[in-house]
Short mmCIF file of C-alpha atoms and ligand atoms in Angstrom, two decimals:
data_model
loop_
_atom_site.label_atom_id
_atom_site.label_comp_id
_atom_site.label_asym_id
_atom_site.label_seq_id
_atom_site.Cartn_x
_atom_site.Cartn_y
_atom_site.Cartn_z
CA MET A 1 -172.83 119.47 -20.22
CA THR A 2 -169.93 117.63 -20.72
CA LEU A 3 -166.47 118.27 -20.67
CA THR A 4 -165.50 115.99 -23.84
CA LEU A 5 -166.79 116.06 -27.31
CA ALA A 6 -165.85 112.36 -27.94
CA SER A 7 -168.71 109.72 -28.16
CA PRO A 8 -170.34 108.20 -25.09
CA SER A 9 -170.18 104.38 -24.39
CA VAL A 10 -171.91 102.64 -21.70
CA ARG A 11 -169.91 100.82 -19.26
CA PRO A 12 -171.05 96.99 -17.80
CA ASP A 13 -172.13 98.94 -14.51
CA GLY A 14 -174.36 101.10 -16.59
CA ARG A 15 -172.43 104.15 -16.35
CA THR A 16 -171.24 106.27 -19.44
CA GLY A 17 -167.91 105.82 -20.13
CA ALA A 18 -165.71 108.91 -19.89
CA SER A 19 -163.55 109.57 -22.80
CA LEU A 20 -160.96 111.73 -21.19
CA SER A 21 -158.57 109.52 -18.98
CA PRO A 22 -159.00 109.93 -15.65
CA LEU A 23 -155.72 112.03 -15.24
CA GLY A 24 -157.56 114.41 -17.65
CA ARG A 25 -160.65 114.46 -15.75
CA LEU A 26 -158.46 115.16 -12.45
CA ALA A 27 -156.89 117.92 -14.44
CA VAL A 28 -160.07 119.29 -15.55
CA ALA A 29 -161.59 118.99 -11.74
CA LEU A 30 -158.30 120.74 -10.53
CA GLY A 31 -158.51 123.46 -13.05
CA LEU A 32 -162.33 124.12 -12.39
CA ALA A 33 -161.03 123.87 -8.54
CA LEU A 34 -158.53 126.72 -9.24
CA ALA A 35 -160.88 129.05 -11.13
CA GLY A 36 -163.15 128.72 -8.15
CA VAL A 37 -160.13 129.70 -5.80
CA GLY A 38 -159.45 132.52 -8.33
CA ALA A 39 -163.43 133.53 -8.03
CA GLU A 40 -163.14 133.72 -4.38
CA TRP A 41 -160.06 135.71 -4.32
CA ALA A 42 -161.83 138.03 -6.32
CA GLY A 43 -164.89 138.28 -3.91
CA GLY A 44 -167.88 140.71 -4.48
CA PHE A 45 -170.07 139.37 -7.07
CA VAL A 46 -167.29 137.15 -8.56
CA PRO A 47 -167.78 134.03 -6.54
CA PHE A 48 -171.73 134.10 -7.38
CA ALA A 49 -171.01 135.00 -11.19
CA PHE A 50 -168.78 132.07 -11.26
CA ALA A 51 -171.45 129.50 -9.78
CA ALA A 52 -174.03 131.09 -12.15
CA VAL A 53 -172.02 130.36 -14.93
CA LEU A 54 -170.69 127.04 -14.22
CA ILE A 55 -174.22 125.71 -13.39
CA LEU A 56 -175.81 127.20 -16.33
CA VAL A 57 -173.17 126.60 -19.05
CA LEU A 58 -172.20 123.00 -18.08
CA GLY A 59 -175.25 122.07 -15.96
CA LEU A 60 -178.32 123.26 -18.38
CA PRO A 61 -177.74 120.87 -21.20
CA HIS A 62 -178.51 118.02 -19.32
CA GLY A 63 -182.20 119.38 -18.64
CA ALA A 64 -182.45 120.79 -21.91
CA SER A 65 -183.17 117.22 -23.66
CA ASP A 66 -186.06 116.61 -21.34
CA HIS A 67 -188.81 116.63 -23.88
CA LEU A 68 -186.50 114.27 -26.18
CA ALA A 69 -186.16 111.87 -23.35
CA ALA A 70 -190.21 111.88 -23.00
CA LEU A 71 -190.50 111.13 -26.37
CA ARG A 72 -187.96 108.35 -26.09
CA GLY A 73 -186.08 109.33 -29.38
CA ARG A 74 -189.40 109.39 -31.48
CA PRO A 75 -189.90 112.59 -33.54
CA TRP A 76 -192.78 114.44 -31.88
CA ARG A 77 -194.75 114.47 -35.02
CA GLU A 78 -195.16 110.94 -34.13
CA ALA A 79 -196.60 111.24 -30.58
CA PRO A 80 -197.87 114.99 -30.25
CA GLY A 81 -200.16 113.93 -27.50
CA ARG A 82 -197.50 112.48 -25.63
CA LEU A 83 -195.68 115.89 -26.08
CA ALA A 84 -198.44 117.97 -25.21
CA LEU A 85 -199.34 115.91 -21.93
CA PHE A 86 -195.71 116.06 -21.12
CA LEU A 87 -195.46 120.09 -21.34
CA PHE A 88 -198.60 120.36 -19.50
CA LEU A 89 -197.53 118.50 -16.68
CA TYR A 90 -194.16 120.08 -16.59
CA LEU A 91 -195.44 123.52 -16.77
CA ALA A 92 -198.22 122.47 -14.22
CA ALA A 93 -195.25 121.10 -11.62
CA VAL A 94 -193.25 124.34 -12.15
CA ALA A 95 -196.51 126.51 -11.28
CA ALA A 96 -197.39 124.09 -8.42
CA THR A 97 -193.89 124.58 -6.96
CA LEU A 98 -194.09 128.78 -7.32
CA ALA A 99 -197.31 128.57 -5.76
CA LEU A 100 -196.21 126.31 -2.60
CA TRP A 101 -193.34 128.36 -2.54
CA ARG A 102 -195.39 131.61 -1.99
CA VAL A 103 -197.94 130.14 0.73
CA ALA A 104 -195.32 127.91 2.55
CA PRO A 105 -191.60 128.75 1.48
CA GLY A 106 -189.88 126.71 4.34
CA VAL A 107 -191.93 123.65 3.64
CA ALA A 108 -191.31 124.27 -0.19
CA LEU A 109 -187.55 124.63 0.36
CA ALA A 110 -187.62 121.57 2.67
CA ALA A 111 -189.34 119.66 0.01
CA PHE A 112 -187.08 120.93 -2.82
CA LEU A 113 -183.94 119.96 -0.60
CA ALA A 114 -185.27 116.26 -0.08
CA LEU A 115 -186.42 115.81 -3.84
CA SER A 116 -182.94 116.94 -4.69
CA THR A 117 -181.23 114.35 -2.21
CA LEU A 118 -183.22 111.53 -3.83
CA HIS A 119 -182.42 112.87 -7.54
CA PHE A 120 -178.91 113.00 -6.90
CA ALA A 121 -178.98 109.45 -5.12
CA LEU A 122 -180.82 107.74 -7.73
CA ASP A 123 -179.26 109.16 -10.68
CA ASP A 124 -175.42 109.74 -9.85
CA VAL A 125 -175.09 105.82 -9.37
CA ALA A 126 -176.27 105.28 -12.95
CA ALA A 127 -178.26 102.25 -14.29
CA ALA A 128 -177.24 99.79 -11.13
CA PRO A 129 -180.65 98.69 -9.48
CA TRP A 130 -181.69 101.37 -6.83
CA HIS A 131 -180.78 99.06 -4.04
CA GLN A 132 -177.06 98.94 -5.00
CA TYR A 133 -174.38 101.10 -3.54
CA VAL A 134 -176.75 102.33 -0.75
CA PRO A 135 -174.10 104.06 1.44
CA GLU A 136 -172.87 105.86 -1.79
CA ARG A 137 -176.22 106.78 -2.86
CA LEU A 138 -177.12 108.24 0.65
CA ALA A 139 -173.65 109.94 0.38
CA ARG A 140 -174.12 111.51 -3.11
CA GLY A 141 -177.47 112.54 -2.25
CA LEU A 142 -176.79 114.46 0.95
CA MET A 143 -173.67 115.79 0.36
CA PRO A 144 -174.58 118.76 -1.89
CA VAL A 145 -177.21 119.84 1.09
CA THR A 146 -175.43 118.92 4.19
CA LEU A 147 -171.74 119.04 4.00
CA PRO A 148 -171.63 123.03 3.47
CA ALA A 149 -173.07 123.41 6.84
CA LEU A 150 -169.92 122.08 8.59
CA LEU A 151 -167.58 124.95 7.53
CA HIS A 152 -170.11 127.37 6.32
CA GLY A 153 -173.08 127.25 8.32
CA GLU A 154 -173.57 130.87 8.61
CA THR A 155 -173.59 131.48 4.89
CA LEU A 156 -175.87 128.37 4.31
CA ALA A 157 -178.47 129.77 6.93
CA GLN A 158 -178.24 132.98 4.96
CA LEU A 159 -179.04 131.23 1.59
CA PHE A 160 -181.74 129.15 2.98
CA SER A 161 -183.26 132.13 4.98
CA ALA A 162 -182.96 134.30 1.64
CA LEU A 163 -185.14 131.11 -0.10
CA SER A 164 -187.48 131.07 2.92
CA THR A 165 -187.93 132.58 6.14
CA PRO A 166 -185.04 133.52 8.81
CA GLU A 167 -186.35 130.94 11.18
CA ASP A 168 -187.12 128.06 8.48
CA GLY A 169 -183.66 129.11 6.81
CA ALA A 170 -181.82 128.65 10.39
CA ALA A 171 -183.67 125.53 11.38
CA LEU A 172 -182.81 123.92 7.70
CA ALA A 173 -179.36 124.86 8.12
CA ARG A 174 -179.04 123.41 11.55
CA THR A 175 -180.67 120.12 10.38
CA ALA A 176 -178.08 120.24 7.53
CA ALA A 177 -175.44 120.49 10.17
CA LEU A 178 -176.73 117.82 12.33
CA LEU A 179 -177.06 115.31 9.52
CA ALA A 180 -173.15 116.52 8.08
CA PRO A 181 -170.98 114.26 10.28
CA LEU A 182 -173.18 111.13 9.53
CA VAL A 183 -172.80 112.07 5.80
CA LEU A 184 -169.20 112.48 6.00
CA VAL A 185 -169.18 108.92 7.34
CA LEU A 186 -170.96 107.78 4.65
CA VAL A 187 -168.67 109.53 2.27
CA LEU A 188 -165.76 107.64 3.58
CA ALA A 189 -167.59 104.58 3.67
CA ALA A 190 -168.63 104.86 -0.11
CA ALA A 191 -165.23 106.10 -1.18
CA LEU A 192 -163.39 103.17 0.90
CA LEU A 193 -165.72 100.59 -0.91
CA ARG A 194 -165.08 101.87 -4.45
CA TRP A 195 -161.22 102.03 -3.59
CA LEU A 196 -161.38 98.38 -2.49
CA ARG A 197 -163.04 97.26 -5.71
CA HIS A 198 -160.32 99.11 -7.56
CA GLU A 199 -162.79 101.48 -8.83
CA ARG A 200 -160.37 104.36 -8.28
CA GLU A 201 -162.03 107.10 -10.59
CA PRO A 202 -165.69 107.00 -8.51
CA ALA A 203 -163.68 106.65 -5.23
CA ALA A 204 -161.83 109.79 -6.09
CA GLU A 205 -165.18 111.49 -7.40
CA ILE A 206 -166.97 110.77 -4.16
CA ALA A 207 -164.01 112.24 -1.89
CA LEU A 208 -163.06 115.34 -4.15
CA GLY A 209 -166.43 116.22 -4.49
CA ALA A 210 -166.72 116.14 -0.54
CA VAL A 211 -163.75 117.94 -0.14
CA ALA A 212 -165.13 120.91 -2.30
CA LEU A 213 -168.06 120.90 -0.55
CA LEU A 214 -166.53 121.36 2.76
CA VAL A 215 -163.93 123.77 1.67
CA PHE A 216 -165.48 126.38 -0.81
CA PRO A 217 -168.45 128.30 0.04
CA PRO A 218 -172.11 126.74 -0.64
CA LEU A 219 -172.72 128.11 -3.93
CA VAL A 220 -169.28 127.69 -5.61
CA GLY A 221 -168.62 124.14 -3.68
CA PHE A 222 -171.97 122.90 -5.27
CA ALA A 223 -171.58 124.05 -8.52
CA LEU A 224 -167.90 122.42 -8.59
CA VAL A 225 -169.96 119.15 -7.64
CA PHE A 226 -172.94 119.71 -9.78
CA ALA A 227 -171.49 120.71 -13.09
CA PRO A 228 -168.64 118.02 -13.72
CA ILE A 229 -170.17 115.21 -11.67
CA HIS A 230 -174.06 115.05 -11.91
CA SER A 231 -174.53 117.25 -15.13
CA ARG A 232 -171.69 115.74 -16.96
CA GLY A 233 -172.76 112.06 -16.10
CA GLN A 234 -176.52 112.97 -16.94
CA THR A 235 -175.53 114.55 -20.29
CA ARG A 236 -173.66 111.61 -21.37
CA GLU A 237 -176.29 109.35 -20.44
CA ARG A 238 -178.81 111.21 -22.28
CA MET A 239 -176.60 111.21 -25.57
CA ALA A 240 -176.40 107.49 -25.13
CA GLU A 241 -180.26 107.00 -24.67
CA LEU A 242 -181.39 109.20 -27.24
CA GLY A 243 -178.53 107.80 -29.86
CA LEU A 244 -176.92 111.11 -30.07
CA PRO A 245 -173.44 109.99 -30.20
CA ASP A 246 -171.47 113.44 -29.96
CA LEU A 247 -171.85 116.52 -28.20
CA GLY A 248 -172.28 118.69 -31.37
CA ARG A 249 -175.31 116.69 -32.29
CA TYR A 250 -176.65 116.12 -29.00
CA LEU A 251 -176.71 120.13 -28.93
CA ARG A 252 -178.33 120.49 -32.12
CA ALA A 253 -181.28 118.24 -30.91
CA CYS A 254 -181.84 120.29 -27.81
CA ALA A 255 -181.33 123.95 -29.91
CA PRO A 256 -184.71 125.10 -29.05
CA THR A 257 -184.75 124.66 -25.37
CA LEU A 258 -181.28 126.19 -24.99
CA PHE A 259 -182.07 129.06 -27.31
CA GLY A 260 -185.30 129.77 -25.12
CA ALA A 261 -182.73 129.45 -21.67
CA ALA A 262 -179.89 131.51 -23.43
CA LEU A 263 -182.51 134.46 -24.04
CA LEU A 264 -183.83 134.13 -20.57
CA PHE A 265 -180.65 133.76 -18.93
CA GLY A 266 -179.12 136.56 -21.34
CA ALA A 267 -181.93 138.79 -20.38
CA LEU A 268 -181.32 138.59 -16.75
CA GLY A 269 -177.71 138.94 -17.21
CA LEU A 270 -178.45 142.51 -18.77
CA LEU A 271 -180.59 143.56 -16.13
CA PHE A 272 -177.87 142.37 -13.64
CA ALA A 273 -175.37 144.29 -15.82
CA GLY A 274 -177.51 147.52 -15.79
CA GLY A 275 -177.90 147.38 -12.01
CA ARG A 276 -181.67 146.61 -12.44
CA ALA A 277 -180.88 142.98 -10.84
CA PRO A 278 -184.06 141.16 -9.87
CA ALA A 279 -183.73 140.19 -6.16
CA LEU A 280 -181.60 136.88 -5.71
CA GLY A 281 -184.31 134.97 -3.54
CA PRO A 282 -187.09 135.10 -6.51
CA LEU A 283 -184.37 134.06 -9.12
CA PHE A 284 -183.22 131.44 -6.98
CA VAL A 285 -186.78 130.05 -6.57
CA GLY A 286 -187.66 130.27 -10.19
CA LEU A 287 -184.45 128.55 -10.86
CA ALA A 288 -185.75 125.68 -8.19
CA ALA A 289 -189.02 125.54 -9.80
CA LEU A 290 -187.64 124.84 -12.95
CA THR A 291 -185.79 121.74 -11.87
CA VAL A 292 -188.44 120.24 -9.95
CA PRO A 293 -190.59 118.87 -13.23
CA HIS A 294 -187.03 117.69 -14.31
CA MET A 295 -186.72 115.76 -11.19
CA LEU A 296 -190.60 114.49 -11.03
CA VAL A 297 -192.06 114.53 -14.38
CA THR A 298 -189.31 113.57 -16.93
CA PRO A 299 -188.54 110.20 -15.10
CA LEU A 300 -192.56 109.50 -15.41
CA PHE A 301 -192.23 109.64 -19.43
CA ALA A 302 -188.82 108.95 -19.78
CA ARG A 303 -189.02 105.64 -18.15
CA ALA A 304 -192.56 104.59 -19.23
CA PRO A 305 -192.89 102.93 -22.57
C1 RET B 401 -180.78 125.91 -2.31
C2 RET B 401 -179.34 125.98 -2.10
C3 RET B 401 -178.85 125.02 -2.35
C4 RET B 401 -178.93 123.60 -2.88
C5 RET B 401 -179.45 123.43 -4.30
C6 RET B 401 -179.90 122.34 -4.96
C7 RET B 401 -180.09 121.16 -3.99
C8 RET B 401 -180.04 122.19 -5.99
C9 RET B 401 -180.51 121.13 -6.85
C10 RET B 401 -180.38 120.97 -8.19
C11 RET B 401 -180.86 120.01 -9.18
C12 RET B 401 -181.37 118.78 -8.39
C13 RET B 401 -180.87 120.22 -10.51
C14 RET B 401 -181.27 118.96 -11.10
O1 RET B 401 -180.88 119.02 -12.30
C15 RET B 401 -177.21 125.00 -1.93
C16 RET B 401 -176.14 125.25 -3.12
C17 RET B 401 -176.80 123.74 -1.03
C18 RET B 401 -176.88 126.32 -0.79
C19 RET B 401 -177.49 127.46 -1.38
C20 RET B 401 -179.16 127.52 -1.59
#
Protein backbone atom coordinates (compact mmCIF):
# COMPACT_ATOMS: atom_id res chain seq x y z
CA MET A 1 0.00 0.00 0.00
CA THR A 2 1.04 3.54 -0.39
CA LEU A 3 -0.79 6.77 -0.05
CA THR A 4 0.84 8.35 -3.07
CA LEU A 5 1.38 7.58 -6.71
CA ALA A 6 4.61 9.43 -7.15
CA SER A 7 7.97 7.70 -7.58
CA PRO A 8 9.85 6.54 -4.51
CA SER A 9 13.33 7.81 -3.73
CA VAL A 10 15.75 6.47 -1.15
CA ARG A 11 17.06 8.99 1.36
CA PRO A 12 20.59 8.88 2.78
CA ASP A 13 19.30 7.23 5.96
CA GLY A 14 17.95 4.45 3.78
CA ARG A 15 14.25 5.22 4.17
CA THR A 16 12.29 5.80 1.04
CA GLY A 17 11.32 9.40 0.58
CA ALA A 18 7.71 10.41 0.93
CA SER A 19 6.39 12.26 -2.08
CA LEU A 20 3.53 13.70 -0.03
CA SER A 21 4.66 16.66 2.02
CA PRO A 22 4.80 16.10 5.79
CA LEU A 23 1.66 18.23 6.07
CA GLY A 24 -0.01 16.12 3.40
CA ARG A 25 0.89 12.94 5.30
CA LEU A 26 -0.43 14.49 8.51
CA ALA A 27 -3.67 15.38 6.75
CA VAL A 28 -4.04 11.80 5.45
CA ALA A 29 -3.28 10.43 8.95
CA LEU A 30 -5.86 12.74 10.51
CA GLY A 31 -8.38 11.79 7.82
CA LEU A 32 -7.84 8.09 8.60
CA ALA A 33 -8.10 8.77 12.34
CA LEU A 34 -11.38 10.68 11.81
CA ALA A 35 -12.69 7.78 9.74
CA GLY A 36 -11.68 5.53 12.67
CA VAL A 37 -13.66 7.76 15.07
CA GLY A 38 -16.64 7.55 12.68
CA ALA A 39 -16.34 3.75 12.56
CA GLU A 40 -16.24 3.57 16.38
CA TRP A 41 -19.25 5.88 16.59
CA ALA A 42 -21.23 3.72 14.14
CA GLY A 43 -20.49 0.73 16.39
CA GLY A 44 -21.53 -2.87 15.76
CA PHE A 45 -19.60 -4.54 12.98
CA VAL A 46 -18.35 -1.22 11.47
CA PRO A 47 -15.07 -0.84 13.46
CA PHE A 48 -14.11 -4.42 12.54
CA ALA A 49 -14.95 -3.78 8.87
CA PHE A 50 -12.97 -0.51 8.97
CA ALA A 51 -9.88 -2.27 10.37
CA ALA A 52 -10.24 -5.17 7.90
CA VAL A 53 -10.54 -2.88 4.86
CA LEU A 54 -7.62 -0.70 5.97
CA ILE A 55 -5.39 -3.69 6.67
CA LEU A 56 -6.32 -5.55 3.50
CA VAL A 57 -6.60 -2.75 0.93
CA LEU A 58 -3.70 -0.66 2.18
CA GLY A 59 -1.71 -3.40 3.90
CA LEU A 60 -1.82 -6.35 1.53
CA PRO A 61 0.18 -4.90 -1.38
CA HIS A 62 3.45 -4.86 0.59
CA GLY A 63 3.35 -8.63 1.01
CA ALA A 64 2.01 -9.28 -2.47
CA SER A 65 5.47 -8.80 -3.97
CA ASP A 66 7.23 -11.35 -1.70
CA HIS A 67 7.87 -13.71 -4.63
CA LEU A 68 9.33 -10.84 -6.70
CA ALA A 69 11.59 -9.84 -3.80
CA ALA A 70 12.70 -13.49 -3.51
CA LEU A 71 13.63 -13.48 -7.21
CA ARG A 72 15.46 -10.19 -6.65
CA GLY A 73 13.94 -8.60 -9.74
CA ARG A 74 14.83 -11.48 -12.10
CA PRO A 75 12.10 -12.98 -14.33
CA TRP A 76 10.97 -16.33 -12.87
CA ARG A 77 12.00 -18.15 -16.06
CA GLU A 78 15.62 -17.34 -15.20
CA ALA A 79 15.35 -18.90 -11.76
CA PRO A 80 12.47 -21.42 -11.70
CA GLY A 81 14.22 -23.53 -9.04
CA ARG A 82 14.59 -20.56 -6.74
CA LEU A 83 10.91 -19.66 -7.16
CA ALA A 84 9.82 -23.27 -6.55
CA LEU A 85 11.93 -23.53 -3.37
CA PHE A 86 10.60 -20.17 -2.18
CA LEU A 87 6.97 -21.19 -2.76
CA PHE A 88 7.56 -24.57 -1.09
CA LEU A 89 9.07 -22.98 2.04
CA TYR A 90 6.40 -20.25 2.07
CA LEU A 91 3.55 -22.79 2.06
CA ALA A 92 5.42 -25.05 4.52
CA ALA A 93 5.70 -22.10 6.95
CA VAL A 94 1.94 -21.44 6.64
CA ALA A 95 1.21 -25.15 7.26
CA ALA A 96 3.62 -25.35 10.23
CA THR A 97 2.04 -22.24 11.79
CA LEU A 98 -1.48 -23.64 11.41
CA ALA A 99 -0.33 -26.97 12.90
CA LEU A 100 1.34 -25.26 15.88
CA TRP A 101 -1.76 -23.12 16.42
CA ARG A 102 -3.86 -26.30 16.54
CA VAL A 103 -1.74 -28.14 19.11
CA ALA A 104 -0.57 -25.19 21.25
CA PRO A 105 -2.56 -22.00 20.47
CA GLY A 106 -1.11 -20.02 23.39
CA VAL A 107 2.48 -20.78 22.35
CA ALA A 108 1.63 -20.04 18.70
CA LEU A 109 0.06 -16.66 19.54
CA ALA A 110 2.94 -15.69 21.84
CA ALA A 111 5.48 -16.67 19.15
CA PHE A 112 3.51 -14.76 16.50
CA LEU A 113 3.42 -11.60 18.64
CA ALA A 114 7.18 -11.91 19.37
CA LEU A 115 7.99 -12.43 15.68
CA SER A 116 5.80 -9.47 14.69
CA THR A 117 7.62 -7.30 17.24
CA LEU A 118 10.96 -8.27 15.70
CA HIS A 119 9.60 -7.70 12.18
CA PHE A 120 8.34 -4.17 12.94
CA ALA A 121 11.53 -3.35 14.88
CA LEU A 122 13.79 -4.40 12.00
CA ASP A 123 11.75 -3.09 9.07
CA ASP A 124 10.22 0.15 10.30
CA VAL A 125 13.58 1.85 10.79
CA ALA A 126 14.70 0.86 7.34
CA ALA A 127 18.20 0.22 6.02
CA ALA A 128 20.15 1.73 8.92
CA PRO A 129 22.32 -0.99 10.56
CA TRP A 130 20.12 -2.91 13.01
CA HIS A 131 22.08 -1.66 16.02
CA GLN A 132 21.21 1.96 15.23
CA TYR A 133 18.12 3.59 16.72
CA VAL A 134 17.77 0.77 19.29
CA PRO A 135 15.23 2.54 21.58
CA GLU A 136 13.18 3.46 18.51
CA ARG A 137 13.31 -0.11 17.17
CA LEU A 138 12.14 -1.45 20.54
CA ALA A 139 9.40 1.17 20.67
CA ARG A 140 8.16 0.57 17.11
CA GLY A 141 8.31 -3.22 17.56
CA LEU A 142 6.55 -3.40 20.92
CA MET A 143 4.04 -0.54 20.53
CA PRO A 144 1.39 -2.38 18.46
CA VAL A 145 1.22 -5.41 20.78
CA THR A 146 1.54 -3.73 24.19
CA LEU A 147 0.06 -0.20 24.19
CA PRO A 148 -3.57 -1.31 23.55
CA ALA A 149 -3.35 -3.10 26.94
CA LEU A 150 -3.20 0.21 28.85
CA LEU A 151 -6.71 1.54 28.14
CA HIS A 152 -8.32 -1.42 26.36
CA GLY A 153 -7.01 -4.34 28.42
CA GLU A 154 -10.33 -6.16 28.55
CA THR A 155 -10.88 -6.02 24.75
CA LEU A 156 -7.28 -7.08 24.12
CA ALA A 157 -7.66 -10.05 26.47
CA GLN A 158 -10.87 -11.06 24.66
CA LEU A 159 -9.16 -10.87 21.26
CA PHE A 160 -6.11 -12.81 22.46
CA SER A 161 -8.42 -15.37 24.07
CA ALA A 162 -10.36 -15.84 20.81
CA LEU A 163 -7.02 -16.71 19.19
CA SER A 164 -5.84 -19.04 21.95
CA THR A 165 -7.49 -20.07 25.24
CA PRO A 166 -9.10 -17.80 27.87
CA GLU A 167 -6.17 -18.44 30.27
CA ASP A 168 -3.44 -17.88 27.67
CA GLY A 169 -5.27 -14.85 26.24
CA ALA A 170 -5.55 -13.26 29.69
CA ALA A 171 -1.89 -14.06 30.50
CA LEU A 172 -0.69 -12.49 27.24
CA ALA A 173 -2.82 -9.37 27.80
CA ARG A 174 -1.38 -9.10 31.37
CA THR A 175 2.16 -9.40 29.98
CA ALA A 176 1.35 -6.65 27.46
CA ALA A 177 0.00 -4.43 30.28
CA LEU A 178 3.18 -5.01 32.32
CA LEU A 179 5.41 -4.02 29.40
CA ALA A 180 3.29 -1.08 28.23
CA PRO A 181 4.61 1.60 30.68
CA LEU A 182 8.20 0.75 29.71
CA VAL A 183 7.21 0.91 26.03
CA LEU A 184 5.68 4.35 26.62
CA VAL A 185 9.02 5.54 28.03
CA LEU A 186 10.77 4.12 24.94
CA VAL A 187 8.25 5.87 22.67
CA LEU A 188 8.89 9.21 24.37
CA ALA A 189 12.67 8.71 24.24
CA ALA A 190 12.58 7.69 20.56
CA ALA A 191 10.34 10.61 19.53
CA LEU A 192 12.46 13.05 21.55
CA LEU A 193 15.74 11.80 20.02
CA ARG A 194 14.34 12.23 16.50
CA TRP A 195 13.00 15.68 17.40
CA LEU A 196 16.40 16.75 18.74
CA ARG A 197 18.00 15.60 15.46
CA HIS A 198 15.47 17.81 13.68
CA GLU A 199 13.88 14.68 12.18
CA ARG A 200 10.35 15.91 12.78
CA GLU A 201 8.51 13.45 10.53
CA PRO A 202 9.66 10.22 12.22
CA ALA A 203 9.20 11.92 15.61
CA ALA A 204 5.57 12.73 14.75
CA GLU A 205 5.06 9.26 13.25
CA ILE A 206 6.12 7.50 16.46
CA ALA A 207 4.18 9.87 18.75
CA LEU A 208 0.96 9.85 16.70
CA GLY A 209 1.19 6.07 16.22
CA ALA A 210 1.44 5.61 19.99
CA VAL A 211 -1.55 7.94 20.57
CA ALA A 212 -3.66 5.96 18.05
CA LEU A 213 -2.73 2.67 19.76
CA LEU A 214 -3.62 4.10 23.17
CA VAL A 215 -6.86 5.83 22.23
CA PHE A 216 -8.53 3.52 19.70
CA PRO A 217 -9.71 -0.02 20.44
CA PRO A 218 -7.00 -2.61 19.56
CA LEU A 219 -8.00 -3.57 16.01
CA VAL A 220 -8.74 -0.02 14.82
CA GLY A 221 -5.57 1.35 16.50
CA PHE A 222 -3.48 -1.42 14.93
CA ALA A 223 -4.95 -0.77 11.46
CA LEU A 224 -4.23 2.97 11.82
CA VAL A 225 -0.56 2.24 12.53
CA PHE A 226 0.01 -0.83 10.37
CA ALA A 227 -1.41 0.54 7.10
CA PRO A 228 0.03 4.08 6.89
CA ILE A 229 3.34 3.40 8.66
CA HIS A 230 4.53 -0.21 8.20
CA SER A 231 2.77 -1.09 5.00
CA ARG A 232 3.30 2.24 3.29
CA GLY A 233 7.02 2.28 4.14
CA GLN A 234 7.54 -1.33 3.08
CA THR A 235 5.64 -0.90 -0.20
CA ARG A 236 7.80 2.07 -1.10
CA GLU A 237 10.96 0.15 -0.24
CA ARG A 238 9.85 -2.79 -2.37
CA MET A 239 9.12 -0.42 -5.27
CA ALA A 240 12.64 0.98 -4.98
CA GLU A 241 14.24 -2.49 -4.58
CA LEU A 242 12.42 -3.91 -7.60
CA GLY A 243 13.02 -0.83 -9.73
CA LEU A 244 9.28 -0.29 -10.17
CA PRO A 245 9.06 3.46 -9.89
CA ASP A 246 5.32 4.00 -9.72
CA LEU A 247 2.45 2.36 -7.90
CA GLY A 248 0.63 1.38 -11.10
CA ARG A 249 3.60 -0.65 -12.35
CA TYR A 250 4.17 -2.17 -8.92
CA LEU A 251 0.55 -3.28 -8.62
CA ARG A 252 0.62 -4.71 -12.15
CA ALA A 253 3.75 -6.71 -11.26
CA CYS A 254 1.96 -8.12 -8.18
CA ALA A 255 -1.31 -8.64 -10.07
CA PRO A 256 -1.47 -12.47 -9.81
CA THR A 257 -1.03 -12.44 -6.02
CA LEU A 258 -3.39 -9.50 -5.60
CA PHE A 259 -5.98 -11.20 -7.80
CA GLY A 260 -5.76 -14.40 -5.70
CA ALA A 261 -6.09 -12.38 -2.50
CA ALA A 262 -9.03 -10.40 -3.91
CA LEU A 263 -10.82 -13.68 -4.77
CA LEU A 264 -10.15 -15.08 -1.29
CA PHE A 265 -11.24 -11.98 0.61
CA GLY A 266 -14.15 -11.29 -1.77
CA ALA A 267 -15.45 -14.80 -1.03
CA LEU A 268 -15.03 -14.21 2.71
CA GLY A 269 -16.84 -10.86 2.37
CA LEU A 270 -19.75 -12.61 0.61
CA LEU A 271 -19.89 -15.24 3.35
CA PHE A 272 -20.03 -12.49 5.98
CA ALA A 273 -22.67 -10.54 4.05
CA GLY A 274 -24.77 -13.70 3.67
CA GLY A 275 -24.64 -14.32 7.42
CA ARG A 276 -22.55 -17.49 6.94
CA ALA A 277 -19.43 -15.92 8.38
CA PRO A 278 -16.60 -18.21 9.46
CA ALA A 279 -15.70 -17.75 13.13
CA LEU A 280 -13.41 -14.76 13.59
CA GLY A 281 -10.85 -16.79 15.55
CA PRO A 282 -9.97 -19.22 12.72
CA LEU A 283 -10.08 -16.33 10.23
CA PHE A 284 -7.51 -14.36 12.24
CA VAL A 285 -5.35 -17.45 12.69
CA GLY A 286 -5.40 -17.98 8.90
CA LEU A 287 -4.35 -14.37 8.31
CA ALA A 288 -1.64 -14.60 10.96
CA ALA A 289 -0.34 -17.82 9.40
CA LEU A 290 -0.06 -16.03 6.03
CA THR A 291 2.15 -13.33 7.54
CA VAL A 292 4.62 -15.81 9.11
CA PRO A 293 6.45 -16.72 5.86
CA HIS A 294 6.40 -13.02 4.93
CA MET A 295 8.40 -12.42 8.13
CA LEU A 296 10.59 -15.56 8.08
CA VAL A 297 10.98 -16.92 4.53
CA THR A 298 11.02 -13.78 2.37
CA PRO A 299 13.98 -12.15 4.19
CA LEU A 300 16.04 -15.34 3.65
CA PHE A 301 15.60 -15.04 -0.13
CA ALA A 302 15.40 -11.27 -0.47
CA ARG A 303 18.72 -10.75 1.33
CA ALA A 304 20.60 -13.75 -0.08
CA PRO A 305 22.32 -13.38 -3.50
C1 LIG B 1 -3.24 -10.75 17.12
C2 LIG B 1 -3.81 -9.43 17.51
C3 LIG B 1 -3.11 -8.27 17.39
C4 LIG B 1 -1.77 -8.25 16.75
C5 LIG B 1 -1.58 -8.39 15.42
C6 LIG B 1 -0.26 -8.41 14.83
C7 LIG B 1 0.91 -8.32 15.70
C8 LIG B 1 -0.17 -8.49 13.48
C9 LIG B 1 1.05 -8.51 12.75
C10 LIG B 1 1.06 -8.43 11.40
C11 LIG B 1 2.26 -8.43 10.60
C12 LIG B 1 3.57 -8.63 11.23
C13 LIG B 1 2.14 -8.21 9.27
C14 LIG B 1 3.26 -8.17 8.39
O1 LIG B 1 3.22 -7.65 7.32
C15 LIG B 1 -3.65 -6.94 17.88
C16 LIG B 1 -4.00 -6.07 16.69
C17 LIG B 1 -2.61 -6.27 18.74
C18 LIG B 1 -4.89 -7.13 18.74
C19 LIG B 1 -5.81 -8.14 18.24
C20 LIG B 1 -5.19 -9.48 18.09
